[in-house]
Short mmCIF file of C-alpha atoms in Angstrom, two decimals:
data_model
loop_
_atom_site.label_atom_id
_atom_site.label_comp_id
_atom_site.label_asym_id
_atom_site.label_seq_id
_atom_site.Cartn_x
_atom_site.Cartn_y
_atom_site.Cartn_z
CA MET A 1 51.08 172.47 -58.73
CA VAL A 2 52.52 170.80 -61.90
CA ALA A 3 55.84 170.62 -60.10
CA LEU A 4 54.36 168.95 -57.12
CA ALA A 5 52.59 166.44 -59.23
CA VAL A 6 55.98 165.38 -60.88
CA VAL A 7 57.87 165.27 -57.57
CA LEU A 8 55.17 163.18 -55.88
CA SER A 9 54.99 160.82 -58.74
CA ALA A 10 58.71 160.42 -59.09
CA CYS A 11 59.30 159.75 -55.47
CA GLY A 12 56.53 157.13 -55.21
CA ALA A 13 57.19 155.03 -58.25
CA THR A 14 59.57 152.08 -58.82
CA GLY A 15 58.01 150.14 -61.66
CA GLY A 16 55.34 147.47 -62.01
CA GLY A 17 51.60 148.63 -62.41
CA SER A 18 50.67 151.42 -64.72
CA SER A 19 48.89 154.78 -64.95
CA ASP A 20 47.62 156.64 -67.94
CA THR A 21 46.19 160.13 -68.88
CA THR A 22 43.84 160.86 -71.70
CA GLU A 23 44.20 163.89 -73.97
CA GLY A 24 43.95 167.29 -72.10
CA GLY A 25 45.70 166.35 -68.82
CA SER A 26 47.56 168.95 -66.75
CA GLU A 27 50.62 170.23 -68.49
CA GLY A 28 53.78 168.41 -67.33
CA GLY A 29 52.29 166.62 -64.14
CA SER A 30 49.81 164.15 -65.62
CA GLU A 31 52.50 162.91 -68.20
CA ALA A 32 54.99 162.27 -65.37
CA LEU A 33 52.16 160.31 -63.37
CA ALA A 34 51.43 158.28 -66.47
CA ASP A 35 55.00 157.13 -66.69
CA GLU A 36 55.46 155.93 -63.31
CA THR A 37 54.57 152.62 -61.66
CA THR A 38 54.93 150.55 -58.52
CA PRO A 39 55.10 146.82 -57.82
CA ALA A 40 51.89 145.61 -55.97
CA SER A 41 53.72 143.13 -53.70
CA ALA A 42 55.84 145.84 -52.09
CA GLU A 43 53.01 147.68 -50.26
CA LYS A 44 50.52 147.16 -47.45
CA PRO A 45 46.91 148.03 -47.80
CA LEU A 46 46.13 151.52 -46.10
CA THR A 47 42.48 150.92 -45.34
CA THR A 48 39.82 147.99 -44.96
CA VAL A 49 36.31 148.10 -46.50
CA PRO A 50 33.88 148.29 -43.43
CA GLU A 51 30.60 146.40 -43.12
CA GLU A 52 28.19 149.20 -42.14
CA GLY A 53 24.85 150.52 -43.15
CA GLU A 54 23.28 149.47 -46.42
CA MET A 55 25.29 146.78 -48.08
CA VAL A 56 25.45 146.03 -51.76
CA GLU A 57 25.88 142.52 -53.05
CA THR A 58 28.59 142.30 -55.73
CA THR A 59 28.85 138.57 -56.59
CA ASP A 60 27.98 139.36 -60.20
CA TYR A 61 31.01 141.58 -60.64
CA LYS A 62 33.43 138.88 -59.41
CA ALA A 63 36.28 138.73 -61.89
CA GLU A 64 39.52 136.73 -62.38
CA PRO A 65 42.70 138.97 -61.89
CA PRO A 66 44.62 140.73 -63.15
CA TRP A 67 42.13 143.68 -62.99
CA THR A 68 42.29 147.17 -64.62
CA ILE A 69 40.72 149.86 -62.73
CA GLY A 70 39.84 153.12 -64.61
CA TYR A 71 39.94 156.41 -62.57
CA ALA A 72 37.94 159.38 -64.15
CA ASP A 73 39.59 162.20 -62.05
CA SER A 74 37.97 165.65 -62.00
CA SER A 75 41.34 167.26 -62.11
CA LEU A 76 44.88 167.61 -60.48
CA SER A 77 44.38 171.31 -60.21
CA ASN A 78 45.19 171.59 -56.44
CA SER A 79 47.37 169.76 -54.06
CA TRP A 80 44.52 168.01 -52.38
CA ARG A 81 43.60 166.20 -55.63
CA VAL A 82 47.21 165.18 -56.16
CA PHE A 83 47.54 163.64 -52.68
CA ALA A 84 44.19 161.86 -53.10
CA TRP A 85 45.60 160.35 -56.42
CA GLN A 86 49.00 159.47 -54.43
CA TYR A 87 46.78 157.64 -51.95
CA MET A 88 44.98 155.82 -54.70
CA GLN A 89 48.27 154.62 -56.20
CA ALA A 90 49.64 153.68 -52.78
CA GLU A 91 46.49 151.42 -52.11
CA ALA A 92 46.57 149.92 -55.69
CA ALA A 93 50.26 148.97 -55.16
CA ALA A 94 49.29 146.91 -52.09
CA HIS A 95 47.03 144.61 -54.32
CA PRO A 96 48.74 142.08 -56.63
CA GLN A 97 45.49 141.46 -58.23
CA ILE A 98 45.59 144.89 -59.87
CA GLY A 99 47.34 144.90 -63.11
CA GLU A 100 46.93 148.58 -63.90
CA VAL A 101 45.16 151.83 -62.94
CA ILE A 102 44.31 154.08 -65.90
CA HIS A 103 44.23 157.68 -64.80
CA ALA A 104 42.30 160.31 -66.81
CA ASN A 105 42.43 163.89 -65.83
CA ALA A 106 39.29 165.92 -66.91
CA ASN A 107 40.87 169.37 -65.92
CA ASP A 108 37.71 170.40 -64.29
CA SER A 109 35.80 169.98 -67.40
CA THR A 110 32.52 168.14 -67.26
CA PRO A 111 32.44 167.40 -71.14
CA LYS A 112 36.05 166.14 -71.04
CA GLN A 113 35.13 163.93 -67.97
CA VAL A 114 32.22 162.54 -69.97
CA SER A 115 34.62 161.72 -72.84
CA ASP A 116 37.09 160.25 -70.32
CA ILE A 117 34.52 157.74 -68.83
CA GLU A 118 33.56 156.67 -72.35
CA ASN A 119 37.24 156.10 -73.20
CA LEU A 120 38.07 154.16 -70.02
CA LEU A 121 34.92 151.92 -70.66
CA SER A 122 36.25 151.26 -74.23
CA ARG A 123 39.52 150.14 -72.59
CA ASN A 124 37.55 147.22 -70.78
CA VAL A 125 38.13 148.48 -67.31
CA ASN A 126 36.83 146.11 -64.55
CA CYS A 127 35.85 148.82 -62.14
CA LEU A 128 35.45 152.49 -62.69
CA ILE A 129 36.09 155.25 -60.10
CA VAL A 130 34.71 158.72 -60.74
CA ALA A 131 35.42 161.89 -58.85
CA PRO A 132 32.77 163.96 -60.38
CA THR A 133 33.28 167.46 -61.84
CA SER A 134 29.67 168.37 -61.33
CA ALA A 135 27.11 167.22 -58.79
CA THR A 136 24.44 167.07 -61.40
CA ALA A 137 25.69 166.94 -64.95
CA LEU A 138 27.63 163.62 -64.55
CA ALA A 139 24.57 161.75 -63.72
CA PRO A 140 23.72 160.32 -67.35
CA ALA A 141 27.24 159.21 -67.81
CA ILE A 142 27.51 157.54 -64.51
CA THR A 143 24.26 155.69 -65.14
CA ALA A 144 25.33 154.47 -68.53
CA ALA A 145 28.63 153.28 -67.15
CA SER A 146 27.13 151.37 -64.28
CA LYS A 147 25.22 149.22 -66.80
CA GLN A 148 28.53 147.89 -68.05
CA VAL A 149 30.90 147.94 -64.85
CA PRO A 150 30.66 148.64 -61.08
CA VAL A 151 31.04 152.32 -60.48
CA VAL A 152 32.57 153.84 -57.35
CA ILE A 153 31.86 157.51 -56.72
CA ASN A 154 34.85 159.01 -55.03
CA GLU A 155 34.65 161.84 -52.37
CA ARG A 156 32.48 164.12 -54.55
CA ALA A 157 28.66 163.56 -54.40
CA VAL A 158 26.66 163.21 -57.43
CA GLU A 159 22.84 163.89 -57.53
CA GLY A 160 20.86 161.21 -59.45
CA GLY A 161 22.66 158.65 -61.51
CA GLU A 162 23.02 155.07 -60.73
CA TYR A 163 26.32 153.75 -59.16
CA THR A 164 27.43 150.85 -57.01
CA THR A 165 28.86 152.69 -53.96
CA PHE A 166 30.12 155.95 -52.64
CA ALA A 167 33.37 156.43 -50.89
CA SER A 168 32.45 159.81 -49.41
CA LEU A 169 33.73 162.71 -47.30
CA GLU A 170 31.27 163.89 -44.87
CA ALA A 171 31.24 167.56 -46.30
CA VAL A 172 28.04 168.62 -44.91
CA GLU A 173 29.03 167.85 -41.49
CA MET A 174 32.44 169.57 -42.15
CA GLY A 175 30.54 172.75 -42.90
CA GLU A 176 28.50 172.38 -39.73
CA ILE A 177 31.49 171.91 -37.70
CA GLN A 178 33.37 174.87 -39.09
CA ALA A 179 30.21 177.13 -38.85
CA GLU A 180 29.47 176.16 -35.28
CA ALA A 181 33.01 176.87 -34.29
CA VAL A 182 32.90 180.28 -35.81
CA ALA A 183 29.47 180.97 -34.10
CA LYS A 184 30.98 179.95 -30.61
CA ALA A 185 33.99 182.17 -31.19
CA LEU A 186 31.72 185.21 -31.99
CA ASN A 187 29.25 184.30 -29.15
CA GLY A 188 26.66 184.21 -31.79
CA LYS A 189 27.08 187.78 -33.22
CA GLY A 190 29.20 189.34 -35.85
CA LYS A 191 29.95 189.91 -39.49
CA ILE A 192 31.67 187.01 -41.52
CA VAL A 193 32.86 186.23 -44.99
CA ILE A 194 32.59 182.81 -46.51
CA LEU A 195 35.33 181.45 -48.90
CA GLU A 196 34.44 178.23 -50.87
CA GLY A 197 36.08 176.35 -53.50
CA VAL A 198 34.79 175.57 -57.09
CA GLU A 199 31.17 176.65 -57.45
CA GLY A 200 28.75 173.79 -58.36
CA THR A 201 31.01 170.92 -57.28
CA GLY A 202 29.79 168.31 -54.72
CA PRO A 203 32.02 169.33 -51.84
CA VAL A 204 31.29 173.02 -52.16
CA ILE A 205 27.50 172.40 -52.42
CA GLU A 206 27.65 170.24 -49.40
CA THR A 207 29.90 172.22 -47.35
CA LEU A 208 27.93 175.36 -47.91
CA GLU A 209 24.79 173.49 -46.99
CA GLY A 210 26.32 172.47 -43.58
CA MET A 211 27.36 176.17 -42.98
CA GLU A 212 24.00 177.39 -43.70
CA ASN A 213 22.35 174.82 -41.54
CA VAL A 214 24.12 176.18 -38.55
CA LEU A 215 24.03 179.86 -39.41
CA ALA A 216 20.43 179.69 -39.65
CA ASN A 217 20.34 179.30 -35.93
CA TYR A 218 22.41 182.51 -35.48
CA PRO A 219 20.40 185.48 -36.86
CA GLU A 220 22.74 187.98 -35.46
CA ILE A 221 25.64 186.61 -37.58
CA GLU A 222 25.88 188.55 -40.82
CA VAL A 223 27.28 186.96 -44.01
CA LEU A 224 28.80 189.79 -45.79
CA ALA A 225 29.67 187.79 -48.97
CA THR A 226 30.28 184.35 -50.22
CA GLU A 227 33.21 184.06 -52.67
CA TYR A 228 34.25 181.08 -54.69
CA THR A 229 38.05 180.92 -54.80
CA GLU A 230 38.60 177.74 -56.93
CA TRP A 231 40.70 176.51 -53.97
CA SER A 232 43.41 178.83 -55.15
CA ARG A 233 45.91 180.74 -53.00
CA ASP A 234 46.09 183.59 -55.52
CA LYS A 235 42.30 183.89 -55.94
CA GLY A 236 41.75 183.69 -52.25
CA LYS A 237 44.16 186.58 -51.63
CA GLN A 238 42.55 188.62 -54.34
CA ASP A 239 39.00 187.94 -53.06
CA MET A 240 40.00 188.72 -49.52
CA GLU A 241 41.71 192.07 -50.67
CA ASN A 242 38.38 192.97 -52.25
CA LEU A 243 36.47 191.95 -49.34
CA LEU A 244 38.62 193.98 -46.89
CA GLN A 245 38.23 197.05 -49.13
CA ALA A 246 34.52 196.69 -49.11
CA ASN A 247 33.94 196.02 -45.49
CA PRO A 248 35.41 197.93 -42.69
CA GLU A 249 34.60 195.21 -40.17
CA ILE A 250 35.07 191.57 -40.69
CA ASP A 251 34.99 189.29 -37.48
CA ALA A 252 35.59 185.84 -39.00
CA VAL A 253 36.51 183.95 -42.19
CA LEU A 254 34.43 180.78 -42.62
CA SER A 255 36.44 178.93 -45.19
CA ASP A 256 35.93 175.40 -46.50
CA SER A 257 39.68 174.88 -47.06
CA GLY A 258 43.16 176.18 -46.04
CA LEU A 259 44.17 176.28 -49.69
CA GLN A 260 42.54 179.77 -50.31
CA ASN A 261 43.29 180.76 -46.71
CA VAL A 262 47.02 180.97 -47.23
CA GLY A 263 46.22 183.75 -49.65
CA ALA A 264 43.41 185.25 -47.67
CA PHE A 265 45.76 185.55 -44.69
CA GLU A 266 48.40 187.26 -46.61
CA ALA A 267 45.78 189.93 -47.70
CA VAL A 268 44.69 190.37 -44.06
CA LYS A 269 48.14 190.68 -42.72
CA GLN A 270 49.23 193.15 -45.45
CA ALA A 271 46.15 195.16 -44.51
CA GLY A 272 47.25 195.24 -40.81
CA ARG A 273 43.77 193.61 -39.73
CA THR A 274 44.88 190.21 -38.36
CA ALA A 275 43.83 191.04 -34.71
CA GLU A 276 40.25 191.84 -36.05
CA ILE A 277 39.73 188.16 -37.17
CA LYS A 278 38.41 186.28 -34.18
CA ALA A 279 37.99 182.81 -36.05
CA TRP A 280 39.41 181.26 -39.22
CA THR A 281 38.28 177.89 -40.47
CA GLY A 282 40.10 175.55 -42.85
CA ASP A 283 41.59 172.04 -43.41
CA THR A 284 44.85 170.19 -43.16
CA VAL A 285 47.03 171.63 -46.11
CA GLN A 286 50.35 171.89 -44.62
CA GLY A 287 50.79 175.62 -45.54
CA TRP A 288 47.73 176.60 -43.64
CA LEU A 289 48.58 174.48 -40.63
CA ARG A 290 51.96 176.24 -40.52
CA ILE A 291 50.43 179.72 -40.58
CA VAL A 292 47.83 178.82 -37.83
CA HIS A 293 50.76 177.48 -35.71
CA LYS A 294 53.26 180.14 -36.21
CA GLU A 295 50.91 183.11 -36.01
CA ASN A 296 48.82 181.57 -33.24
CA LEU A 297 45.69 182.19 -35.03
CA PRO A 298 42.29 181.39 -33.81
CA GLY A 299 42.02 178.57 -36.34
CA VAL A 300 39.51 175.74 -36.54
CA ILE A 301 41.19 172.86 -38.42
CA VAL A 302 38.81 170.03 -39.86
CA ASP A 303 40.79 167.34 -41.72
CA ARG A 304 39.65 166.90 -45.39
CA PRO A 305 41.15 163.20 -45.47
CA THR A 306 42.90 162.33 -48.71
CA ILE A 307 42.85 158.69 -47.75
CA VAL A 308 39.38 158.66 -49.42
CA GLY A 309 41.33 157.86 -52.67
CA ALA A 310 42.78 154.64 -51.11
CA GLU A 311 39.08 153.78 -49.94
CA ALA A 312 37.94 153.94 -53.52
CA VAL A 313 40.61 151.41 -54.75
CA ALA A 314 40.03 149.13 -51.85
CA THR A 315 36.31 149.18 -52.60
CA CYS A 316 36.95 148.15 -56.17
CA VAL A 317 39.03 145.21 -54.86
CA ALA A 318 36.23 144.13 -52.63
CA ILE A 319 33.75 144.37 -55.43
CA LEU A 320 35.95 142.45 -58.01
CA GLU A 321 36.31 139.77 -55.18
CA GLY A 322 32.59 139.54 -55.07
CA LYS A 323 32.41 140.73 -51.48
CA PRO A 324 29.53 143.02 -50.19
CA VAL A 325 30.43 146.77 -49.96
CA PRO A 326 28.54 149.47 -48.22
CA LYS A 327 26.45 151.69 -50.49
CA LYS A 328 28.07 154.69 -48.74
CA TRP A 329 31.54 154.44 -47.04
CA ALA A 330 31.66 157.69 -45.01
CA THR A 331 34.97 158.88 -44.03
CA PRO A 332 34.58 160.48 -40.53
CA ASN A 333 35.57 164.04 -40.03
CA LYS A 334 38.65 164.74 -37.63
CA VAL A 335 38.93 168.15 -35.73
CA ILE A 336 42.53 169.01 -34.81
CA GLN A 337 42.68 171.24 -31.62
CA PRO A 338 45.05 174.13 -31.61
CA SER A 339 47.06 172.39 -28.80
CA GLU A 340 47.63 169.37 -31.20
CA ILE A 341 48.63 171.24 -34.38
CA ALA A 342 52.44 171.16 -33.66
CA LYS A 343 52.63 167.28 -34.14
CA TYR A 344 50.90 167.56 -37.60
CA ILE A 345 53.54 170.03 -38.90
CA ALA A 346 55.64 168.27 -41.55
CA PRO A 347 59.42 168.20 -42.05
CA ASN A 348 60.49 171.22 -43.92
CA GLU A 349 61.04 169.56 -47.13
CA PRO A 350 60.71 171.27 -50.73
CA GLY A 351 57.18 171.32 -51.58
CA SER A 352 55.88 170.32 -48.22
CA GLU A 353 53.74 173.31 -47.95
CA GLU A 354 51.32 171.48 -50.33
CA TRP A 355 51.32 168.21 -48.44
CA TRP A 356 48.21 166.61 -47.05
CA ASP A 357 47.73 163.82 -44.38
CA TRP A 358 51.47 163.14 -44.72
CA TRP A 359 51.39 161.20 -41.42
CA ASP A 360 49.25 158.40 -43.00
CA LEU A 361 50.90 158.15 -46.48
CA PRO A 362 53.90 155.73 -46.87
CA LYS A 363 57.13 157.90 -46.98
CA LYS A 364 57.96 156.52 -50.56
CA TRP A 365 54.96 158.38 -51.78
CA LEU A 366 56.01 161.63 -50.36
CA PRO A 367 58.88 163.73 -51.71
CA SER A 368 62.23 162.43 -50.84
CA GLY A 369 63.60 163.46 -47.30
CA ALA A 370 60.20 163.17 -45.62
#
């Protein structure tokens, strides 16, 4: 993961704006990101702020450029988070009004993120982006920050707390899509296991809510266990090994991400039980897409779009220009059908198993050779 952060940053950077990391960032990767920059005039915006739903007036936040944007990141602990940060940098590079983006890595620690937010505010940022480490514990810090600057919540929901707008992923719907696909594959009857990411985080709470919404309609589907894998390949494998030992029959793996599925599939294959699994769910991390494609698995792929990072930056730009922004900018879910997976397989470049949404990210922000 650290190596991926380094190679992504090195490939995408050519000098111009700036990025920083507060004390306690990921070993190796965050320092590399902090040293690399990109000239704003060299890029094109990746996204446009929509006019939809409840709109928030932002004229009071209008400011003269150059602007400083602060990003209180939950972590760079998995490749999805690294790619969201890459998308964020790519979008920032397209706006010459942005002088710098200061990146703080909380390493999945809520106390560290509270400190990061306070530090970013002390550096006079014009707009603050927060990817919360907790759906609840960050509310007081976010409310306090919103009294000083506009606050954009990015992809991870926060309960309570005052903020300006939310660039969101539709995680509840994602869980519903995944669970409905499993129920259909099992004809409404069978034994399943659920593999989730980091317990207590917004995406996990919401995805699990969506899964449970659907499974409540299928009383003959038995959930054998729900495991929290921390979106880790290794822990996904370990948890799946334990589940296989404890359960002689598993009909489906209902998983919020392909990150842990890569390890879970290794465990199933080593146990000689691949034919037993009638459905797998997951998202678009390249390693999982390749397994589903190569092994011809009954896989349900729901994209977890990393462009939400770019959307947060575009929202800050609109706010600092004094333009109205949606209170919630919902990024729609996309289901990739089995017949379409081949066109989403990335070139076989070093590190590409950890790529996300490579088809929408400018090539300069991917490892060289893509």
